[in-house]
CSV table of C-alpha atoms and ligand atoms in Angstrom, one decimal:
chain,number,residue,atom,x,y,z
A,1,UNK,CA,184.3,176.9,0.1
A,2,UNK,CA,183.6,173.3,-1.4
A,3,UNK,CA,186.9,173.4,-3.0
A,4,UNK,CA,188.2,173.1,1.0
A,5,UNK,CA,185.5,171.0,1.8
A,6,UNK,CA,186.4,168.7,-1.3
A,7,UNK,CA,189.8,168.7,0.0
A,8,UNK,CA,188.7,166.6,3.3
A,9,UNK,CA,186.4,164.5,1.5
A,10,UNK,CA,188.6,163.9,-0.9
A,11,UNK,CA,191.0,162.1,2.2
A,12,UNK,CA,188.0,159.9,2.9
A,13,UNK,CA,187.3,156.7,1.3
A,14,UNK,CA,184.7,157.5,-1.5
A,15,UNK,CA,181.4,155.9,0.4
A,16,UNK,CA,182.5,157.4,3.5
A,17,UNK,CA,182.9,161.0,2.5
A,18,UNK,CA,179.6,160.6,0.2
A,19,UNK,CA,177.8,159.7,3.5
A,20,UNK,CA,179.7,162.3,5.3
A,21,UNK,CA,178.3,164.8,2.9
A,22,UNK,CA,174.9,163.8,3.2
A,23,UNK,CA,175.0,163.6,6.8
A,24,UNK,CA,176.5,167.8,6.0
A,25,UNK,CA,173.7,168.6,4.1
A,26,UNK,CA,171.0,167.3,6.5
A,27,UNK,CA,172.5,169.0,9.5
A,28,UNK,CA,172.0,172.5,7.2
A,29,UNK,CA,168.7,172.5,8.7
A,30,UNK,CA,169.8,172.9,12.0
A,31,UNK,CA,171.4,176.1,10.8
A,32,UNK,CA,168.9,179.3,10.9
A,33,UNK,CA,168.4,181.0,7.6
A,34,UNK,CA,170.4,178.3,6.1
A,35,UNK,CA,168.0,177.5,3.3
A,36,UNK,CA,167.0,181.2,2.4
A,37,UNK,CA,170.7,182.0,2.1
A,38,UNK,CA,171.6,178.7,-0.1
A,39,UNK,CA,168.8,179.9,-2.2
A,40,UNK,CA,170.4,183.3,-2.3
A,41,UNK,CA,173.7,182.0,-3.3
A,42,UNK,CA,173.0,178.7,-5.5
A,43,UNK,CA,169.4,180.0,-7.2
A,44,UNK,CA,169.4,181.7,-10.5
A,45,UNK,CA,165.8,182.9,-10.7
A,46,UNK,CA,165.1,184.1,-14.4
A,47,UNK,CA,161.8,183.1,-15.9
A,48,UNK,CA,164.1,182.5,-19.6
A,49,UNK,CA,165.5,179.9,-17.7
A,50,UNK,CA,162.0,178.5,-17.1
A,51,UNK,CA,161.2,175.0,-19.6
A,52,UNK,CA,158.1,173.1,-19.9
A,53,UNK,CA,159.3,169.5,-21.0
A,54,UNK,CA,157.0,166.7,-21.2
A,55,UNK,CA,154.4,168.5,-19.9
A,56,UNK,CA,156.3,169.3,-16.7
A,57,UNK,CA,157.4,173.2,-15.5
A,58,UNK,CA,161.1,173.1,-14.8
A,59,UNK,CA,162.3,176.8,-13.5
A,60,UNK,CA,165.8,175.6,-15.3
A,61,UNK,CA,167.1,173.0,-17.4
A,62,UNK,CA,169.7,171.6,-14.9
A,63,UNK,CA,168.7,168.7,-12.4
A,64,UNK,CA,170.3,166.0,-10.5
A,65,UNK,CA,170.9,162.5,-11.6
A,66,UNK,CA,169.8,159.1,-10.4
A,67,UNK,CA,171.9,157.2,-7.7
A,68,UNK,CA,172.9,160.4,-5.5
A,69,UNK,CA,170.3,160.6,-3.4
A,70,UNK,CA,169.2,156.9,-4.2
A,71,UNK,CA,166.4,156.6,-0.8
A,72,UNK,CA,164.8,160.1,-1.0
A,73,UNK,CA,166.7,161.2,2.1
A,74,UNK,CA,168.0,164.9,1.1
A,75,UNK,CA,166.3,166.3,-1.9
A,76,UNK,CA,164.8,168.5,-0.2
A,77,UNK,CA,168.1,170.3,1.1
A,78,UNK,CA,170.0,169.3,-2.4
A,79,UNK,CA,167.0,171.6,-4.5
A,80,UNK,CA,168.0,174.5,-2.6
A,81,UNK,CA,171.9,174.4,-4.6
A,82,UNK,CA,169.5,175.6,-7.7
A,83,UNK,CA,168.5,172.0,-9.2
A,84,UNK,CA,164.9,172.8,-10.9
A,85,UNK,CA,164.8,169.1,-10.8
A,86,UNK,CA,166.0,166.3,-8.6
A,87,UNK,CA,165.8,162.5,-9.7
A,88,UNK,CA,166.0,159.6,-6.9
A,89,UNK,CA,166.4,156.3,-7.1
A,90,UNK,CA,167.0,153.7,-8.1
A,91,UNK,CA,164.8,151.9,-6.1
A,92,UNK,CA,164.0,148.7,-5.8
A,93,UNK,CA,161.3,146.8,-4.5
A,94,UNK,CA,162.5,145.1,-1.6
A,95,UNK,CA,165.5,147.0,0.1
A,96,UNK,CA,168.8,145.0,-0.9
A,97,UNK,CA,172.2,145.5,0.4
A,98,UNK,CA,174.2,146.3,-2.9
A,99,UNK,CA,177.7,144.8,-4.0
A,100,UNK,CA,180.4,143.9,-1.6
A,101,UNK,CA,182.7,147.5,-0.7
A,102,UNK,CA,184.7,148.7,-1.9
A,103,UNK,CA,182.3,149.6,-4.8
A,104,UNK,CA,183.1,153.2,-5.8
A,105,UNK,CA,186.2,154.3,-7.0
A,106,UNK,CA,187.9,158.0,-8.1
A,107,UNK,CA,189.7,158.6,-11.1
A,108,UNK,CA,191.0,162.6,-10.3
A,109,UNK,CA,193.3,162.7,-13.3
A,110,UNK,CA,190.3,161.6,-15.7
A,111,UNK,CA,187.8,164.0,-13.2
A,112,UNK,CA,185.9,160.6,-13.0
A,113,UNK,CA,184.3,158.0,-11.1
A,114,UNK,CA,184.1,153.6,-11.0
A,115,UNK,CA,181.2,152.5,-9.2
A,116,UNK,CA,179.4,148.8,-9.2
A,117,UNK,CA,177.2,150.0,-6.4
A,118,UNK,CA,174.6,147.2,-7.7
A,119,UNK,CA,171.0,149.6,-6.4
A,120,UNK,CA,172.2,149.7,-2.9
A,121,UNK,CA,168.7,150.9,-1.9
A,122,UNK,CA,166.4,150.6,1.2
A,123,UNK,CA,163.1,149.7,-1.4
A,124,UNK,CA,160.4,151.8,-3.1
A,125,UNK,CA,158.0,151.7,0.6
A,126,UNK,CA,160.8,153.7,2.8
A,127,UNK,CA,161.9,156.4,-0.4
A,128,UNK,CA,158.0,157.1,-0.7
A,129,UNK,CA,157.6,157.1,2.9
A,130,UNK,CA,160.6,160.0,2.8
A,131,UNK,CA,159.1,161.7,-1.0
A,132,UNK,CA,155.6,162.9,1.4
A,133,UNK,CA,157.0,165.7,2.9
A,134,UNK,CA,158.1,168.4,-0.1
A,135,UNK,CA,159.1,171.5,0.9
A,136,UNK,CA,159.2,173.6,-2.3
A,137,UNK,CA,156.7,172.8,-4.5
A,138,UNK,CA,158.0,174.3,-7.3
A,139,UNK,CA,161.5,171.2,-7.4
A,140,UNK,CA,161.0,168.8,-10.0
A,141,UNK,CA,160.8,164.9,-8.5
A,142,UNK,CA,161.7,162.0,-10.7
A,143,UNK,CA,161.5,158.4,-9.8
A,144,UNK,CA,163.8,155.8,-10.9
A,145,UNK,CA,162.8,152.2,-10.6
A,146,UNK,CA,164.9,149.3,-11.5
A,147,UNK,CA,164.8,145.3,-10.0
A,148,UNK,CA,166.1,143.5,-7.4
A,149,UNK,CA,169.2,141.8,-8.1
A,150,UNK,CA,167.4,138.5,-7.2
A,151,UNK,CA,165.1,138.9,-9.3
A,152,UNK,CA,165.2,136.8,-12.4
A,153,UNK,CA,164.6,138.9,-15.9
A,154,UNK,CA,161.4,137.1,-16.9
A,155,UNK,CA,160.0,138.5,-13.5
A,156,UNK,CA,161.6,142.1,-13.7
A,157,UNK,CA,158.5,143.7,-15.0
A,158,UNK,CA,156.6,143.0,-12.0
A,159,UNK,CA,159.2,144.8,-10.1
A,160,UNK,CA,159.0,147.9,-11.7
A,161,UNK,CA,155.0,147.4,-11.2
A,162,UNK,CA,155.7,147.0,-7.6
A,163,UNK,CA,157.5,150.6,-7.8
A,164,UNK,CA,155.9,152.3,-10.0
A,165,UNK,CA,152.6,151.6,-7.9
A,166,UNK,CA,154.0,153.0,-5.1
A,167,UNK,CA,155.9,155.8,-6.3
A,168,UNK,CA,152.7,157.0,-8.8
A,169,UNK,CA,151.4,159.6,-5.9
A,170,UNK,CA,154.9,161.3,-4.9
A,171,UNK,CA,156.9,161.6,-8.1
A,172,UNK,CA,156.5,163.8,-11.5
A,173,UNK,CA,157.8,161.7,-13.7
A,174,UNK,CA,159.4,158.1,-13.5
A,175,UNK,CA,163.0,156.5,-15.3
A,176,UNK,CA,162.6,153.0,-16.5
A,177,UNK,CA,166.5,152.0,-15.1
A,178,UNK,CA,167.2,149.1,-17.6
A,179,UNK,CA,171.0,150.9,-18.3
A,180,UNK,CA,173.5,149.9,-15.0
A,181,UNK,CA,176.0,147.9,-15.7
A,182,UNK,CA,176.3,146.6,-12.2
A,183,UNK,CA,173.1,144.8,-11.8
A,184,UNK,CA,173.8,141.5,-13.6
A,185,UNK,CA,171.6,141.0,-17.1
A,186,UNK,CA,169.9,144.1,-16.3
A,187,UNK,CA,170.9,145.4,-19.8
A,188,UNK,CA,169.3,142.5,-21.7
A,189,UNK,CA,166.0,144.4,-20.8
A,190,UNK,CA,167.4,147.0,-22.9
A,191,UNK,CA,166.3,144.2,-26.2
A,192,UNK,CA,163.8,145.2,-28.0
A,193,UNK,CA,161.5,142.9,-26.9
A,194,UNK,CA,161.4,142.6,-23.4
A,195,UNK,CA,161.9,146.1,-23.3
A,196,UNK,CA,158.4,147.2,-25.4
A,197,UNK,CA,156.9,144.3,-23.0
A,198,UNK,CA,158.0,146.2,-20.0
A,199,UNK,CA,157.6,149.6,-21.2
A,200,UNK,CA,153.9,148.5,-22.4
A,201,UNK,CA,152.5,147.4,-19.1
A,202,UNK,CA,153.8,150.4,-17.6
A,203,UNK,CA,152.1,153.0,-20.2
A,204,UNK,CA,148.8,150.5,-19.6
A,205,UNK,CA,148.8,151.5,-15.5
A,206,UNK,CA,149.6,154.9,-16.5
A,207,UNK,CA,146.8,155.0,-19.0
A,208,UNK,CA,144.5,154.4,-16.5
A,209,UNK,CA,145.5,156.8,-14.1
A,210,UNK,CA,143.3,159.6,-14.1
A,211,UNK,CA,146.8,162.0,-14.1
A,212,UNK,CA,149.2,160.5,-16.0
A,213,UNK,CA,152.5,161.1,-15.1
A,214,UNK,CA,156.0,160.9,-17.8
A,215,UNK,CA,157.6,157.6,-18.4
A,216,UNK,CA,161.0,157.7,-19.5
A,217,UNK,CA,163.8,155.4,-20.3
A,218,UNK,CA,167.4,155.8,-19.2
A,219,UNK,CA,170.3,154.4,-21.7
A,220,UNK,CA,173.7,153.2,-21.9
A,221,UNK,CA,176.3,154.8,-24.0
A,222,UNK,CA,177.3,151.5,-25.0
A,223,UNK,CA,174.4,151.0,-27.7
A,224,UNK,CA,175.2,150.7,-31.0
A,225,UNK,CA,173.6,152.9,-33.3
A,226,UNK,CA,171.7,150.0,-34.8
A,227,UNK,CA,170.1,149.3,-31.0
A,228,UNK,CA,169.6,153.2,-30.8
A,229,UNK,CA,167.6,152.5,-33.5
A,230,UNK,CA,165.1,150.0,-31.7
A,231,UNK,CA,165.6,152.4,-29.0
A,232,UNK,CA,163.7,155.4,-31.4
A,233,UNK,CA,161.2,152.7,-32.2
A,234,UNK,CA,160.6,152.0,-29.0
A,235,UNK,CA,159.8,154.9,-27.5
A,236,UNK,CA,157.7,156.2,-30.5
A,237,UNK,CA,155.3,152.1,-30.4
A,238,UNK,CA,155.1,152.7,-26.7
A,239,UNK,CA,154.6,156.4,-26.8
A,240,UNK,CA,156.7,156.9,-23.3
A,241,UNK,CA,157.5,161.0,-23.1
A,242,UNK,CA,161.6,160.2,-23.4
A,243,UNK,CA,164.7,159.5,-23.0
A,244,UNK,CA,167.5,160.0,-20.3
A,245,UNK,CA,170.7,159.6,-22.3
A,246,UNK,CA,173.1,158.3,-20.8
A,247,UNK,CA,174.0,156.0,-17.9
A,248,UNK,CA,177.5,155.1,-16.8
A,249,UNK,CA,179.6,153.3,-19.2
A,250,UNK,CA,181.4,150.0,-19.6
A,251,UNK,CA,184.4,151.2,-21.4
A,252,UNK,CA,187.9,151.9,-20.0
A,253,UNK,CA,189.2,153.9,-23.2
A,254,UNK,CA,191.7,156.8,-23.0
A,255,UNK,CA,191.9,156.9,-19.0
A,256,UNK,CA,195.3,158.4,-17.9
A,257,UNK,CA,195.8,155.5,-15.6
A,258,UNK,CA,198.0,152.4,-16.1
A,259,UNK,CA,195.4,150.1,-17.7
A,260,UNK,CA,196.7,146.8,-14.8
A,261,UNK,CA,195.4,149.4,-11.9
A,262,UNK,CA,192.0,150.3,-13.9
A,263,UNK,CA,191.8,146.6,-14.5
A,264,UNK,CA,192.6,146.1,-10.6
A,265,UNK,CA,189.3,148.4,-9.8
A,266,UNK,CA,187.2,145.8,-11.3
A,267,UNK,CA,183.8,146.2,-12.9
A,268,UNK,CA,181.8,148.9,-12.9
A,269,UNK,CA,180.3,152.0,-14.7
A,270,UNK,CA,182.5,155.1,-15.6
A,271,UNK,CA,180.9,158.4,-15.3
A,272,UNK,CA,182.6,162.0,-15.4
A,273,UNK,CA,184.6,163.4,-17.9
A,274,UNK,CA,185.8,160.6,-19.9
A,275,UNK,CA,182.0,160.1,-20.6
A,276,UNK,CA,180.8,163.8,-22.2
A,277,UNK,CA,181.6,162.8,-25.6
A,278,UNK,CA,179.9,159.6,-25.7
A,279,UNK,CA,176.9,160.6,-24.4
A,280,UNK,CA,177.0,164.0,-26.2
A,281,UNK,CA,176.9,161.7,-29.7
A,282,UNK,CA,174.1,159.8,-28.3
A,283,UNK,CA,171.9,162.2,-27.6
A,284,UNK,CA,172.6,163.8,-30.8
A,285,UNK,CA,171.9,161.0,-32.5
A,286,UNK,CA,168.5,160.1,-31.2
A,287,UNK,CA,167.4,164.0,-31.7
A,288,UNK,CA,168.7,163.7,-35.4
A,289,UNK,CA,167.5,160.2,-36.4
A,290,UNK,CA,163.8,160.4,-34.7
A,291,UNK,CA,163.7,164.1,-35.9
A,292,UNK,CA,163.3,165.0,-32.7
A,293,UNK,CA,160.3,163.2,-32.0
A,294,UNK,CA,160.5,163.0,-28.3
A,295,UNK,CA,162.9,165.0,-25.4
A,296,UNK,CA,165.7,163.5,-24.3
A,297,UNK,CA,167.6,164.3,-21.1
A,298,UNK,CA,171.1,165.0,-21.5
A,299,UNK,CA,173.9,163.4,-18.6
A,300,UNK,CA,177.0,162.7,-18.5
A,301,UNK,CA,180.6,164.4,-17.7
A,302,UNK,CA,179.4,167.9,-17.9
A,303,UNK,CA,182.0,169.4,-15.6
A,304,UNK,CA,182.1,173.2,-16.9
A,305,UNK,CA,179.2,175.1,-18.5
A,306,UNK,CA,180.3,174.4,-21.8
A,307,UNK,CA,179.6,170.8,-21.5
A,308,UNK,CA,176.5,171.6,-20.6
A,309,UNK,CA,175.7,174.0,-23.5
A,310,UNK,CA,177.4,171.2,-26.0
A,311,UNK,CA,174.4,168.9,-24.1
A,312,UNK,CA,171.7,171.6,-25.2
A,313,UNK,CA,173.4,172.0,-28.8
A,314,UNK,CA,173.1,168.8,-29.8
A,315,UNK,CA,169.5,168.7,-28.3
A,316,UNK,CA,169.1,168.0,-24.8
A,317,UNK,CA,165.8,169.3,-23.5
A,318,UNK,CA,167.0,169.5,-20.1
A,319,UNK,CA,170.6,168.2,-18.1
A,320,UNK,CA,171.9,166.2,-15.2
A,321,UNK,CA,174.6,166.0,-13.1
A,322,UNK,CA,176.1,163.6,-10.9
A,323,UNK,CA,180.1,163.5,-11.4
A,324,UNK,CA,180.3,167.5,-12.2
A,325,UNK,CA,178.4,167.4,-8.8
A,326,UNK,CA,180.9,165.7,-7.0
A,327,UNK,CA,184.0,167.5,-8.4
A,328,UNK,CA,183.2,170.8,-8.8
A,329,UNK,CA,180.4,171.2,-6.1
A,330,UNK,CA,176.9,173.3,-6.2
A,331,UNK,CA,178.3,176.3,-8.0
A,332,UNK,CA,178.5,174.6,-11.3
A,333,UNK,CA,174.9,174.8,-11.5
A,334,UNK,CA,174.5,178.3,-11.1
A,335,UNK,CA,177.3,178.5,-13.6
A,336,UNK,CA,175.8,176.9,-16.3
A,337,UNK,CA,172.6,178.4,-15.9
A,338,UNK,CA,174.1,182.0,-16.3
A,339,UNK,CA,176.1,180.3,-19.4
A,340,UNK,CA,172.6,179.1,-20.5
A,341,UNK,CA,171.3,182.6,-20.1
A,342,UNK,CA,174.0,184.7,-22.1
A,343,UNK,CA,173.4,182.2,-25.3
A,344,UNK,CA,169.9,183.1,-25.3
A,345,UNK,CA,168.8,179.1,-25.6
B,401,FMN,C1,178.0,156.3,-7.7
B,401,FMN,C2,177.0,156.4,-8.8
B,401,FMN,C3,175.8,155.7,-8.6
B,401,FMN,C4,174.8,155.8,-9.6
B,401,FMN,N1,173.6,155.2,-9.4
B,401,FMN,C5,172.7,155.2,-10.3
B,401,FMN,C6,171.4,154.7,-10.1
B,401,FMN,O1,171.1,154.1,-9.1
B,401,FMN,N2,170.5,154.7,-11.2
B,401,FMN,C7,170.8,155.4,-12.3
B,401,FMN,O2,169.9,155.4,-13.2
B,401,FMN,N3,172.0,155.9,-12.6
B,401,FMN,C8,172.9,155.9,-11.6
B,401,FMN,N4,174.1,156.5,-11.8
B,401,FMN,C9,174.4,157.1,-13.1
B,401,FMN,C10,174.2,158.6,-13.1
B,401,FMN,O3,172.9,158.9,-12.9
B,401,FMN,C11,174.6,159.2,-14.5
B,401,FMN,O4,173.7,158.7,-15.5
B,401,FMN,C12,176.0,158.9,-14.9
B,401,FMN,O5,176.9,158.9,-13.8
B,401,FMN,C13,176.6,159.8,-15.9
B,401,FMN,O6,176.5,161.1,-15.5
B,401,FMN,P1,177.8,161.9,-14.8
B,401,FMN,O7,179.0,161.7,-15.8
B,401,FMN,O8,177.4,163.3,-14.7
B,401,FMN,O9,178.0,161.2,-13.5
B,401,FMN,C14,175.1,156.5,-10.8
B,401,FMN,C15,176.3,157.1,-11.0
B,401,FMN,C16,177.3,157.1,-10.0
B,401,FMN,C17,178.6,157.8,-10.2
C-alpha cells in the first residue's frame, strides 16, 4: 500500500508531499478503529524486543529521528507504525521561518535525500503546547533543541536553556542539536570548548531537577576521529547519558548523479543510503574507543533490516530512521524488529 501511495508522493514536490502526508496521517483519526488496526499491522509486541537504555524502557530498539515531525504535531499517530520511540524537534526558541524553498531535494538512484531546511520550526512554546496530550504512555518522547539562526554562537547556550526549560515536563530525554549543516556556524559548537560550556549548564539545570531526565548529543559524520575523540571526552567530563550518531552529512561522494546537477542542488545535508557506512564507522568507533562507556543511538541510511542489525553490531543501543522512513514506508520497522528478533540480540 505505501509503495502506491509513494508513487503519488513521489509526483509531488518533496515539501509538498511531506505535508501531504502529514496532513494523511492526522486525518487517520477520523477513521474508526484506525489506530487499533495500525497497531495490529505495524506493532511487533515481544517483550525480547523490550531495552532499557539510559534509564528509559523502550518496547523496541527502533525510533524516529529528529526533523520529521519537527513541531510535535503527529507523534501520536506516527507511534502507532511500531516506533517504541519518537524524537521531535528541532526546536527552537522563537519560531523561525527556515531557508528560502526549495530546500529539500531527492536523490532516488542513491535512495537519498538534500535538505538545508535551516530548523523550519514554529518554537519550543507551540511543540510543548502540542507534546501535553500523549496518548500511549508506553511511546518514547525525545526532545531536540537547537538555536535560532539569529542567534549569534556566544548566545546559543541560552537558547537551548530557553528549550530545555520548557520542554523538561513533556519529553523523556533531550538531543543537544549542535550537528546540521544548514544552520550557519552551528557546528562550531561542536569544539570542544563551547561544547563542554553548553553541555555543562545543561547537566547543572538537570542536576537540580528533582527527576532528571537523559541529555544527549547528536553528531556529524563529518568528525575526524581526532574530534571523536573530544567528543568521548566530552561526554564522559560532562557525564550526559549519550550520543546520537549521526546527523546528515556534508559530503557529495559516490552519488550516481552528474556531480554539476548535485552541485546545482546546493548546500545541504545528505541522509539515506549513501550515509550507512559513515555513520556505521562512527558509531563503532565511539563504542570501541570509550569501551563502551556510554549508549550511542545509531541513524543513518538504514533502509533494509540489515542496516539496521549492522547499527546494533557495531554497537548501537537503539536506532532511528528518517530516510528508510520515507522510502520504504512504516513496514520497515516491523521488519527489522522481526530481523532483530531471529538474531537473538
Ligand atoms: C528533511 C530532513 C530534516 C532533518 N531535520 C533534522 C532536525 O531538525 N534535527 C536533527 O537533529 N536532525 C534532522 N535531520 C537528520 C535526521 O534526524 C538523521 O539524523 C539523518 O537524516 C540521518 O538519518 P537517515 O539517513 O535515516 O535519514 C533531518 C533529516 C532530513 C532528511
Amino acid at each position: 500500500m505505501y509503495a502506491v501511495l509513494k508513487f503519488f508522493l513521489f509526483k509531488l514536490n518533496p515539501e509538498k508531499a511531506h505535508y501531504l502526508t502529514f496532513w494523511l496521517i492526522k486525518c487517520t483519526n477520523y477513521l474508526p478503529f484506525f489506530t487499533f488496526f495500525a497497531k495490529k499491522i505495524f506493532n511487533l509486541n515481544n517483550s525480547k524486543l523490550k531495552k532499557t537504555v539510559f534509564g528509559l524502557d523502550f518496547k523496541n530498539p527502533v525510533g524516529l529521528a529528529a526533523g520529521l515531525d519537527k513541531d510535535a504535531i503527529a507523534f501520536n499517530e506516527l507511534g502507532n507504525f511500531g516506533f517504541s520511540f519518537i524524537e521531535i524537534g528541532t526546536v527552537t526558541p522563537k519560531p523561525q521561518p527556515g531557508n528560502d524553498k526549495p530546500r529539500l531535494f531527492r536523490l532516488p538512484k542513491n535512495q537519498a535525500l538534500i535538505n538545508r531546511m535551516g530548523f523550519n520550526n514554529k518554537g519550543v512554546v507551540e511543540a510543548a503546547k502540542k507534546l501535553k496530550i500523549r496518548k500511549d504512555k508506553t511511546l518514547i518522547i525525545g526532545g531536540n533543541i537547537g538555536k535560532n539562526k539569529l542567534t549569534p554562537n556566544e548566545n546559543a547556550v541560552d537558547d537551548y536553556v530557553v528549550c530545555f526549560n520548557e520542554l523538561f515536563d513533556v519529553v523523556d530525554y533531550f538531543v543537544v542539536n549542535v550537528s546540521s549543516p544548514n544552520t550557519p556556524n552551528l557546528r562550531e559548537l561542536q569544539e570542544k570548548e563551547p561544547l563542554t560550556n553548553l553541555l555543562n549548564t545543561l547537566q547543572m539545570l538537570n542536576f537540580n531537577k528533582i527527576n532528571q531526565k537523559p541529555i544527549l548529543l547528536k553528531i556529524a559524520p563529518d568528525l575526524t576521529d581526532l574530534q571523536l575523540d573530544d567528543i568521548i571526552e566530552i561526554v564522559k567530563i560532562t557525564k550526559i547519558a549519550g550520543v546520537i550518531a549521526t546527523n546528515t552529512t556534508i559530503s557529495r561522494n559516490d552519488l550516481n548523479y552528474d556531480k554539476v546537477d548535485i552541485e546545482k542542488l546546493g548546500m545541504g545535508g545528505l541522509s539515506g543510503k549513501p550515509l550507512t557506512k559513515r555513520s556505521t564507522e562512527v558509531i563503532r568507533y565511539l563504542k570501541t574507543k570509550s569501551n563502551n562507556a556510554f549508549p550511542v543511538i545509531g541513524v543513518g541510511g538504514i533502509h533494509s533490516a540489515e542496516d539496521a542489525l549492522e547499527k546494533l553490531k557495531a554497537g548501537a543501543d537503539l536506532i532511528q530512521l528518517y530516510t528508510g522512513f520515507v522510502y520504504h514506508g512504516p513496514k520497515l520497522i516491523k521488519q527489522i524488529n522481526r530481523a532483530i528478533l531471529n538474531e537473538n540480540m
